[in-house]
mmCIF file of C-alpha atoms and ligand atoms in Angstrom:
data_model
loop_
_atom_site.group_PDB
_atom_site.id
_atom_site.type_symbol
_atom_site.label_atom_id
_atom_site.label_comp_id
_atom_site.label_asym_id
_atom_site.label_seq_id
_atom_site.Cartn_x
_atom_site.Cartn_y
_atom_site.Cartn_z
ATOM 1 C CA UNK W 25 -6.346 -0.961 -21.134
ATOM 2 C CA UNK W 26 -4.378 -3.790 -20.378
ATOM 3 C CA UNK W 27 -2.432 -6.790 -22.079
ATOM 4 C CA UNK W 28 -4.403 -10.217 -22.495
ATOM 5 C CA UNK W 29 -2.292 -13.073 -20.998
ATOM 6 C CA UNK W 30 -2.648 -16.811 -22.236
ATOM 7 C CA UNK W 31 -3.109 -19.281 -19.234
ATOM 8 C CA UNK W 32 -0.830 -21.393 -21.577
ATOM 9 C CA UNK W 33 1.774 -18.609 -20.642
ATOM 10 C CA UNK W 34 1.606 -19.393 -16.754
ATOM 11 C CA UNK W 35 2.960 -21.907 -14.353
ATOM 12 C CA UNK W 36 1.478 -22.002 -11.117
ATOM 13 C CA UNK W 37 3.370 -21.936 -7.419
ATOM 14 C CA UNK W 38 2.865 -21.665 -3.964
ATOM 15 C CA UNK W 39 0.432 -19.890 -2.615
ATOM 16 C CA UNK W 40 0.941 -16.839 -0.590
ATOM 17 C CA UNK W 41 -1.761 -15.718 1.067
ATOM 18 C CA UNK W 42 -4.507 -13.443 0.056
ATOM 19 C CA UNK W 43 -5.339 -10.119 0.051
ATOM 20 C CA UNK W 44 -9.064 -8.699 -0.633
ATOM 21 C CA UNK W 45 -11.390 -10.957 -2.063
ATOM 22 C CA UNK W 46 -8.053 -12.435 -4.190
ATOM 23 C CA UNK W 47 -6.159 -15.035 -3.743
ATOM 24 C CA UNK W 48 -1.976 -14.431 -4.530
ATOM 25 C CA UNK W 49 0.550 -17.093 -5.431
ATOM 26 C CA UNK W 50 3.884 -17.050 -6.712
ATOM 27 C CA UNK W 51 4.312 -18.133 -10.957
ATOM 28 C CA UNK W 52 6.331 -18.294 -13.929
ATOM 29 C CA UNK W 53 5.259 -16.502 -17.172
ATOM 30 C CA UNK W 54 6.757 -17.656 -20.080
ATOM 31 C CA UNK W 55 7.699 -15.289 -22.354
ATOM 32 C CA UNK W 56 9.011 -14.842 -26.006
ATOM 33 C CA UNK W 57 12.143 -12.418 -26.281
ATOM 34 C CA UNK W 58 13.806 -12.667 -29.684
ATOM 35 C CA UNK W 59 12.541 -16.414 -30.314
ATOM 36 C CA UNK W 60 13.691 -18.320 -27.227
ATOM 37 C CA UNK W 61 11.554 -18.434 -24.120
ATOM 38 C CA UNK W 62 12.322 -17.239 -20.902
ATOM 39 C CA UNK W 63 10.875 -17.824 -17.467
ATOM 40 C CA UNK W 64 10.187 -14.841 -15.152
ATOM 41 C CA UNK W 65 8.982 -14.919 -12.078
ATOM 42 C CA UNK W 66 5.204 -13.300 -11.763
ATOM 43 C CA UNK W 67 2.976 -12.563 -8.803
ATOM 44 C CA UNK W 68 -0.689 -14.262 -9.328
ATOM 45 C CA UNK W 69 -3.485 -12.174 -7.835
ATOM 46 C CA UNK W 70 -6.982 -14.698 -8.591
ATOM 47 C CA UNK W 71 -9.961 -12.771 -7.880
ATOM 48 C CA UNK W 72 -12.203 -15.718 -5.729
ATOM 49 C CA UNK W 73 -15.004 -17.129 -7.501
ATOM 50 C CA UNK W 74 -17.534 -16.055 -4.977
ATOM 51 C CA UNK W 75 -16.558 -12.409 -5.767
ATOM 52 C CA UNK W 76 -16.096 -12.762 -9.586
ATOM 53 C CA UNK W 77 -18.919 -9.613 -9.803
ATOM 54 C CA UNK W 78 -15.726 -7.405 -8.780
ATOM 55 C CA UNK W 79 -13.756 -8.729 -11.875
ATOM 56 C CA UNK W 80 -14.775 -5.399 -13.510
ATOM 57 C CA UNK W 81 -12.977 -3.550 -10.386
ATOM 58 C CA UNK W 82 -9.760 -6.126 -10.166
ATOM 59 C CA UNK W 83 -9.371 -5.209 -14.348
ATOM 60 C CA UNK W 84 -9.774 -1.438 -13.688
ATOM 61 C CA UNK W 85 -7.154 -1.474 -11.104
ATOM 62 C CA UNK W 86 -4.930 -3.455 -13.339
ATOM 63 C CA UNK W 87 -5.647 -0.891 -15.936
ATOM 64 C CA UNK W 88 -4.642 2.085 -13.632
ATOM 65 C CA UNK W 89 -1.108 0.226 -12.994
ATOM 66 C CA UNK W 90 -0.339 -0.699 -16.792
ATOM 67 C CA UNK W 91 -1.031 3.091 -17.469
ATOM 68 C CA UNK W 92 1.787 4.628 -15.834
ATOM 69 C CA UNK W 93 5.054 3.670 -15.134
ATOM 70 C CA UNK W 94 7.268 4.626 -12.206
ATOM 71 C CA UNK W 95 10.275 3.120 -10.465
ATOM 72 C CA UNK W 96 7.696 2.954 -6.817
ATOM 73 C CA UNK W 97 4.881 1.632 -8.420
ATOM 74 C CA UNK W 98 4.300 -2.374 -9.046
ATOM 75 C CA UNK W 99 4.143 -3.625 -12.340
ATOM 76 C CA UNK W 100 1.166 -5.147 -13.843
ATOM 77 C CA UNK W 101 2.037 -7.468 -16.920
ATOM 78 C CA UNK W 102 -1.747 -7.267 -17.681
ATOM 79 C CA UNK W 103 -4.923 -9.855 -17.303
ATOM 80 C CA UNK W 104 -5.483 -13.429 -17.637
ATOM 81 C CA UNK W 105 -9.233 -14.158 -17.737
ATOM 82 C CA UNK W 106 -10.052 -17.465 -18.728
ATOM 83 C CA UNK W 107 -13.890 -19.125 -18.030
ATOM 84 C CA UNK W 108 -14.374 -18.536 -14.156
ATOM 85 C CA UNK W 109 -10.547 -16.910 -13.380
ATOM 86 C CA UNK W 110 -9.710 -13.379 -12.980
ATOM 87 C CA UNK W 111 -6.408 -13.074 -12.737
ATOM 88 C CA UNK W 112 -3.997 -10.179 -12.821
ATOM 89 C CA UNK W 113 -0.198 -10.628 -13.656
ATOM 90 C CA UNK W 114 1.954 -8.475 -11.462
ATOM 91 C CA UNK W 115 5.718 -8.480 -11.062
ATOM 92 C CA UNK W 116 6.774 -10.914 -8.229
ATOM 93 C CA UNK W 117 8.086 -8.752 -5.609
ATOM 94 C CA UNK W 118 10.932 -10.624 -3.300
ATOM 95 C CA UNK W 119 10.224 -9.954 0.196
ATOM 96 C CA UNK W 120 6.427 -8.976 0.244
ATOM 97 C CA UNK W 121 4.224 -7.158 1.940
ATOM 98 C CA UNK W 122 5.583 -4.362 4.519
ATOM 99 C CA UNK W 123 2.820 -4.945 7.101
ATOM 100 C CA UNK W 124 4.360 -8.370 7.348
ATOM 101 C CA UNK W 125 7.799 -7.599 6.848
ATOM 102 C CA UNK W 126 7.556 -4.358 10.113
ATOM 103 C CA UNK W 127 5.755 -7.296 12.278
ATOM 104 C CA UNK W 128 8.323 -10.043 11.308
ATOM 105 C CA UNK W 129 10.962 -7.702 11.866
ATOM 106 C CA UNK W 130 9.738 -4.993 14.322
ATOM 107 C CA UNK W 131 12.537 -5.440 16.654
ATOM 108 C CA UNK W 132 15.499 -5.755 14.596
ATOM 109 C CA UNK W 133 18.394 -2.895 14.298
ATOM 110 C CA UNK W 134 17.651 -2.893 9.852
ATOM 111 C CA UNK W 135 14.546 -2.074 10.942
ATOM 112 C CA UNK W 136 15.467 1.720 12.556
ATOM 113 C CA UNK W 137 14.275 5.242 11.907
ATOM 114 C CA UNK W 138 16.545 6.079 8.827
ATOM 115 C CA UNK W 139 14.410 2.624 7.148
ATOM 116 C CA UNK W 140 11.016 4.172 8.363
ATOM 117 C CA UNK W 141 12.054 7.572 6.839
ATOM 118 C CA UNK W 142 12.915 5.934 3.616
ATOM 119 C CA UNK W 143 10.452 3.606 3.365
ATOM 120 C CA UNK W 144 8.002 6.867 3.681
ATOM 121 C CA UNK W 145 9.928 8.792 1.441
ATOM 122 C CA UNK W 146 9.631 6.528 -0.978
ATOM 123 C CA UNK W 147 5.911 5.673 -0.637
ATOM 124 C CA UNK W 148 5.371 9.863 -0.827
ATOM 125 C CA UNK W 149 7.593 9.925 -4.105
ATOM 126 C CA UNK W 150 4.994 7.739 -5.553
ATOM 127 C CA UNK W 151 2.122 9.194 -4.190
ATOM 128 C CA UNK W 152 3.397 12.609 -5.567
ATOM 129 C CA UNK W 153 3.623 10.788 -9.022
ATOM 130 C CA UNK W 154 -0.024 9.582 -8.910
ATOM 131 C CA UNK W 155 -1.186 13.854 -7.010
ATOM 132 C CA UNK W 156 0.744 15.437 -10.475
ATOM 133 C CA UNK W 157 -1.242 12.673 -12.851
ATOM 134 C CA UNK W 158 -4.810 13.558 -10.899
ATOM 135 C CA UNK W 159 -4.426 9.684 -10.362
ATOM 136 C CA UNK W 160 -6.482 8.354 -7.332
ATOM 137 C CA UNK W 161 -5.155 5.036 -6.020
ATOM 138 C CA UNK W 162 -7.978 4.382 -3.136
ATOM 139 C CA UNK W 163 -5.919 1.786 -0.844
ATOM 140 C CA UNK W 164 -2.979 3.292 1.111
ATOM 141 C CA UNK W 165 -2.013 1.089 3.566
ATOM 142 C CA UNK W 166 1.241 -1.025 4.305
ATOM 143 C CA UNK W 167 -0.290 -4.002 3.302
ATOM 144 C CA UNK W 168 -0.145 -2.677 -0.350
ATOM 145 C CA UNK W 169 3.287 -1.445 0.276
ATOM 146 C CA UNK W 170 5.727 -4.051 -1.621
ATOM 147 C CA UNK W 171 9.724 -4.331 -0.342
ATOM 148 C CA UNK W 172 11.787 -5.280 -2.933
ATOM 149 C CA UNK W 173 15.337 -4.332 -1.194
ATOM 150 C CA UNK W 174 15.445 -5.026 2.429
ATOM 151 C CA UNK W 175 18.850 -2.450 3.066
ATOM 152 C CA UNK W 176 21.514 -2.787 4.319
ATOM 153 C CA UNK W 177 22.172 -0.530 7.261
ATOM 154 C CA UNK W 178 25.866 -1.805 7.115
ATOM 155 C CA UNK W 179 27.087 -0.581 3.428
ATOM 156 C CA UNK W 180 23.978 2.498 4.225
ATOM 157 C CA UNK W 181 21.933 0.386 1.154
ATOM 158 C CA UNK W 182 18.431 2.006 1.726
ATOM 159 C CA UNK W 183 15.351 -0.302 1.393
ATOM 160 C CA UNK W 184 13.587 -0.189 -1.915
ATOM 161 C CA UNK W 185 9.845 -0.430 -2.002
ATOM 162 C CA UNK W 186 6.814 -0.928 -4.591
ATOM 163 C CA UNK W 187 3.377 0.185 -3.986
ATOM 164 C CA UNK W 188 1.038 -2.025 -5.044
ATOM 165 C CA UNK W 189 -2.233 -2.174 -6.914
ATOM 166 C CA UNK W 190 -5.148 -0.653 -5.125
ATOM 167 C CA UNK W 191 -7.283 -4.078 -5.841
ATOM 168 C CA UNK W 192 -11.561 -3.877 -5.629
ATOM 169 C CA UNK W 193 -12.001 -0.402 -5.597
ATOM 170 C CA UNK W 194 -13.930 0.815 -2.359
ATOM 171 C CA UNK W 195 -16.272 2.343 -4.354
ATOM 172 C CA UNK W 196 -18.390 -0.805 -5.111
ATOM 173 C CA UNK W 197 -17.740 -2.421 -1.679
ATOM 174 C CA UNK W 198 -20.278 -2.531 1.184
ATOM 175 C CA UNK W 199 -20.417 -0.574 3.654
ATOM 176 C CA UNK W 200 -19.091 -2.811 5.970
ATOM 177 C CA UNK W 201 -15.946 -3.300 4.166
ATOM 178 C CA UNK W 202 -15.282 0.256 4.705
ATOM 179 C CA UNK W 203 -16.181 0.743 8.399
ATOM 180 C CA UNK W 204 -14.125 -2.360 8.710
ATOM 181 C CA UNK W 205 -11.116 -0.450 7.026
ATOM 182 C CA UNK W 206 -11.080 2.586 9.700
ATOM 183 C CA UNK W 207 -8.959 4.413 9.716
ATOM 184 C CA UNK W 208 -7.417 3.602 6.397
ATOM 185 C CA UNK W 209 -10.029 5.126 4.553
ATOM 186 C CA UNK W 210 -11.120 8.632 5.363
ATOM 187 C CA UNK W 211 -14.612 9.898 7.160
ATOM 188 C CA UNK W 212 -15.531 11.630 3.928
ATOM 189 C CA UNK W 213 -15.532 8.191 2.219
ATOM 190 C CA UNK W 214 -17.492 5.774 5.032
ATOM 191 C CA UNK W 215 -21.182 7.851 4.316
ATOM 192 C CA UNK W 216 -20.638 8.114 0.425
ATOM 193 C CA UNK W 217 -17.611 5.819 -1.412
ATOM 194 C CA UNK W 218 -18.142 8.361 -4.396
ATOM 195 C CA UNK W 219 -16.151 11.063 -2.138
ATOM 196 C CA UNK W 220 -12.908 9.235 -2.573
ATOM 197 C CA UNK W 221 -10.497 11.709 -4.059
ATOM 198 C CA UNK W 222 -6.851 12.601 -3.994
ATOM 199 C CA UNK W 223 -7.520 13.867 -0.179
ATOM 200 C CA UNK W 224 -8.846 10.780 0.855
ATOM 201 C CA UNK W 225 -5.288 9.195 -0.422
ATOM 202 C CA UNK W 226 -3.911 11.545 1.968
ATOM 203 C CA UNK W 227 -5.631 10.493 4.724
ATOM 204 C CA UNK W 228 -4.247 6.704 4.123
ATOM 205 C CA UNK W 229 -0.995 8.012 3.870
ATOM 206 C CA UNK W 230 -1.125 9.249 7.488
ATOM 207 C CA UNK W 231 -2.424 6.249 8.399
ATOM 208 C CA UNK W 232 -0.026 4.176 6.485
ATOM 209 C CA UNK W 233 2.925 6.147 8.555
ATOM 210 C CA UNK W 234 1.264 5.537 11.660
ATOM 211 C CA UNK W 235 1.703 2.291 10.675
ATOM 212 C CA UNK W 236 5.322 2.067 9.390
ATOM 213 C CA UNK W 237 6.576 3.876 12.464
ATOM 214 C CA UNK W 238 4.042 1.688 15.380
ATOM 215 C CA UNK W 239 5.936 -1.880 16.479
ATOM 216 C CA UNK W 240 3.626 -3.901 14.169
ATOM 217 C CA UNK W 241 0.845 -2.991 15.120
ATOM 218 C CA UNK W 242 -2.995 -2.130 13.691
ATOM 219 C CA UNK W 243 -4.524 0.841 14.591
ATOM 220 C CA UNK W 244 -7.956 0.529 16.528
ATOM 221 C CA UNK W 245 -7.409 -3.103 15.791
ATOM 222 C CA UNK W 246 -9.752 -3.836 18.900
ATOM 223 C CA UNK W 247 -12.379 -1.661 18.035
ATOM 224 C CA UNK W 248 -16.334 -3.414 16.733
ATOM 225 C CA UNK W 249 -16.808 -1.951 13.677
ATOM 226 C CA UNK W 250 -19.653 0.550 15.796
ATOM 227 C CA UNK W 251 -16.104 1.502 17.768
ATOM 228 C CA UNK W 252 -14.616 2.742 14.497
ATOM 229 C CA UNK W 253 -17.703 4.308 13.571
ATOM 230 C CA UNK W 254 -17.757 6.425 16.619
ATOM 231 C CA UNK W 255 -14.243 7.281 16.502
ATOM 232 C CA UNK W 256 -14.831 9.446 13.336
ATOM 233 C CA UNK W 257 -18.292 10.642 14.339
ATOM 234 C CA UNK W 258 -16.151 12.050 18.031
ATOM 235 C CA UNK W 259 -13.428 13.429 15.317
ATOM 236 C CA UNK W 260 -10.797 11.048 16.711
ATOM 237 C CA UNK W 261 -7.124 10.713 16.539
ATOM 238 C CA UNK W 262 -4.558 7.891 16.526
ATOM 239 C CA UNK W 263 -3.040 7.572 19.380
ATOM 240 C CA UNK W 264 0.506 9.561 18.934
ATOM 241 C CA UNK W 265 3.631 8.837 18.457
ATOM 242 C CA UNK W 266 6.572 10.427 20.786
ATOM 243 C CA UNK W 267 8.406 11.976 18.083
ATOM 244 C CA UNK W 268 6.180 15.416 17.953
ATOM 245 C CA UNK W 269 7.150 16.038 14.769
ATOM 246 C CA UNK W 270 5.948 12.906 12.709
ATOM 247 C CA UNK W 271 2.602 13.228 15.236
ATOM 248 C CA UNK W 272 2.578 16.232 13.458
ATOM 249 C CA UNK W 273 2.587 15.231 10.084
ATOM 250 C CA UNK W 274 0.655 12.230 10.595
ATOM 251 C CA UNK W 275 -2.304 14.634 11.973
ATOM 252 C CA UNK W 276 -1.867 17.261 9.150
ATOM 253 C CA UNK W 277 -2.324 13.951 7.029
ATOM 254 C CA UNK W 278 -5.432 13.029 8.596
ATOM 255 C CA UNK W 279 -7.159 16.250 9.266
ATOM 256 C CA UNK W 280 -10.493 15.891 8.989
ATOM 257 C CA UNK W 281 -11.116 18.820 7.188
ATOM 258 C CA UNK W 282 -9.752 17.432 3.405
ATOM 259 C CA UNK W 283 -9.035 20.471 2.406
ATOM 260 C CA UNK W 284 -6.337 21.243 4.759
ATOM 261 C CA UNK W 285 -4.825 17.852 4.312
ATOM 262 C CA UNK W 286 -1.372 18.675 2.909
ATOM 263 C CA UNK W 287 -0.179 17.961 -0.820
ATOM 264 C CA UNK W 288 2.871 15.367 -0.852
ATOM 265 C CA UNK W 289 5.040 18.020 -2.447
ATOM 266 C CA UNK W 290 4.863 19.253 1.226
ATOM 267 C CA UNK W 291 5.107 15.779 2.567
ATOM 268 C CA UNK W 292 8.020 14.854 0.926
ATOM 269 C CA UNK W 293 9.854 17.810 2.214
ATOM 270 C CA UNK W 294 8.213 17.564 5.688
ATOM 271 C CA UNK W 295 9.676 14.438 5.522
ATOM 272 C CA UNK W 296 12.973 15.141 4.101
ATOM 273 C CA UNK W 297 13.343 17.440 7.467
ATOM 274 C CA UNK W 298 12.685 14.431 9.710
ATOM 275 C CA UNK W 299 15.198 12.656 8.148
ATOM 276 C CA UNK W 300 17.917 15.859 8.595
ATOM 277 C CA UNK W 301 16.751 16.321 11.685
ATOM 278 C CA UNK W 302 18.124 15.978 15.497
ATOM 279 C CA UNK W 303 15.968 11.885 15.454
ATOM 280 C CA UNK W 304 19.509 10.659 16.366
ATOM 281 C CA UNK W 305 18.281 11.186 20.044
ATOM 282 C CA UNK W 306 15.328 8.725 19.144
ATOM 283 C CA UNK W 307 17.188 6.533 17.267
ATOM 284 C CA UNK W 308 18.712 5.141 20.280
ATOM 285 C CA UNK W 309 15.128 4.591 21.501
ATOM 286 C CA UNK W 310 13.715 1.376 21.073
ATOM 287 C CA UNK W 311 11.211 1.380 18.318
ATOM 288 C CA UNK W 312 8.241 0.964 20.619
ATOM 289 C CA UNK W 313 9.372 4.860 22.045
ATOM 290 C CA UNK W 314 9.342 6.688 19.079
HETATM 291 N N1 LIG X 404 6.855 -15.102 2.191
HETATM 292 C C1 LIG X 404 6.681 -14.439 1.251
HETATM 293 C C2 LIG X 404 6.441 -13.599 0.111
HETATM 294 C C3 LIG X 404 5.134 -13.215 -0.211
HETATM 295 C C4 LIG X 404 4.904 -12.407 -1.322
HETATM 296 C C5 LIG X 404 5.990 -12.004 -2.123
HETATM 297 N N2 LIG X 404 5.836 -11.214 -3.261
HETATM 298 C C6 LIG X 404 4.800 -10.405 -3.624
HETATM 299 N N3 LIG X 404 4.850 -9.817 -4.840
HETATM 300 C C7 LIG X 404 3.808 -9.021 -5.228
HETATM 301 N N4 LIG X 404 3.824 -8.424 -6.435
HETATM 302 C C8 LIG X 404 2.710 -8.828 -4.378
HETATM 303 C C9 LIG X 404 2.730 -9.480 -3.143
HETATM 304 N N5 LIG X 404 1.692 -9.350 -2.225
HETATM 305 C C10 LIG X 404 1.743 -9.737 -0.922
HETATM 306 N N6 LIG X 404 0.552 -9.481 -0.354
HETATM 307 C C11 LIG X 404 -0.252 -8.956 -1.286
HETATM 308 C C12 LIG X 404 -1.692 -8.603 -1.066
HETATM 309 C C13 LIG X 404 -1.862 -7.127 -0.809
HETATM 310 O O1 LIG X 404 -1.464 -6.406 -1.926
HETATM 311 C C14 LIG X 404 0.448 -8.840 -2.452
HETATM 312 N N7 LIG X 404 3.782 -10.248 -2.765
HETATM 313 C C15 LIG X 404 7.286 -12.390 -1.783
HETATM 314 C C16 LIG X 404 7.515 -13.182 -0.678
#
């Protein structure tokens, strides 16, 4: 399962926003290593009171993380659930979420096709991780996409990024929620949750690239949630990007059909031919071209 963390253990510091029903702030975990304490920085994600009937979902998605262990997936110190709090213990990651970081920094050189590719190459080597362990994660998206190395495109240091904990499970969220999160979550999964699967992480994947590679933005961010709706009943696609090749992959991604949705053993090295491939005449586009 997971390890039980003392409240006595935690400091509390700024808050940082919030993701799903949870709350996150920034803390200190003390921490016993050969009989002197030590402080280390922790990432606080409090399930809100009005939602504590997901508690169940938070713990099984902090269970999922303390499982396995791999050098692109976040690390969950375990659970601290004291009278009304729910809250999981996560390793504070320095520079946050990606979906803030790409708008912050969406027209900045760091920020250039090589990063993208990385970025993407890195999310699919933990994706591919999760595929060979028959582990379903169940929320793609670059929000839950952690950066802990910005790069350097100077000494060619490449980004390094965590994916985070998949949080309340979409399987016990209303319907609502899940129109509301087209087109991260795949058609199979808006009539019946249960259908989420290893090709549904697929689909969020290609969404989740669509994302990495747009300027910042959402996609069908202006659509009422009947909007969404209809753009999976009319078999939809995003709109796409210039560079035929990752509109290709992204598509492949997010076919409805799941079964022809690739496996990211063929991402990766879909991927790894972007990256050798002739982008240098993008990469002189500006990022809103490619
Ligand atoms: N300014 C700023 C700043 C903000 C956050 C972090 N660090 C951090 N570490 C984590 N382990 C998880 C998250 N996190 C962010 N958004 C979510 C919700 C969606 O998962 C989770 N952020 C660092 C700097």
């Amino acid at each position: 399962m997971f390890h039980k963390i003392k409240k006595e253990e935690l400091t509390w510091g700024e808050s940082l926003g919030q993701g799903s029903f949870t709350k996150i702030f920034k803390g200190k975990r003390e921490e016993y290593i050969d009989c002197d304490s030590h402080q280390m920085d922790v990432l606080l994600k409090v399930l809100d009171h009005t939602h504590r009937n997901y508690s169940e979902s938070l713990f099984e998605a902090a269970s999922i993380m303390s499982q396995i262990s791999h050098k692109h997936l976040i690390l969950v110190y375990g659970i601290c659930a004291v009278n009304k709090d729910n809250i999981m213990v996560q390793e504070y990651v320095k520079h946050g979420a990606l979906d803030i970081y790409l708008k912050k920094n969406k027209n900045k050189s760091r920020v250039n096709i090589s990063w993208k590719l990385e970025v993407a190459k890195q999310l699919g080597y933990a994706m591919n991780f999760l595929e060979d362990k028959r582990i379903v994660h169940g929320n793609i998206c670059a929000k839950n996409i952690l950066l802990t190395r910005e790069g350097d495109a100077m000494t060619g240091l490449p980004p390094f990024i965590k994916l985070s904990d998949p949080g309340i499970s979409i399987t016990i969220l209303p319907i609502e929620v899940r129109i509301d999160r087209i087109p991260w979550v795949a058609p199979e999964c808006i009539g019946n949750p249960r259908n989420l699967s290893l090709e549904s992480d697929k689909w969020s994947f290609g969404t989740t690239l669509w994302e990495i590679f747009s300027p910042g933005d959402l996609p069908l961010n202006s659509l009422e949630p009947s909007q969404k709706l209809q753009f999976y009943q009319d078999y939809l696609r995003l709109p796409a990007p210039k560079w035929s090749e990752l509109a290709h992959l992204i598509n492949q991604c997010m076919a409805y059909q799941y079964s022809l949705r690739p496996c990211f053993r063929a991402i990766i090295r879909d991927l790894n031919r972007l990256i050798t491939s002739d982008y240098e005449l993008l990469s002189d586009l500006p990022p809103s071209e490619i």
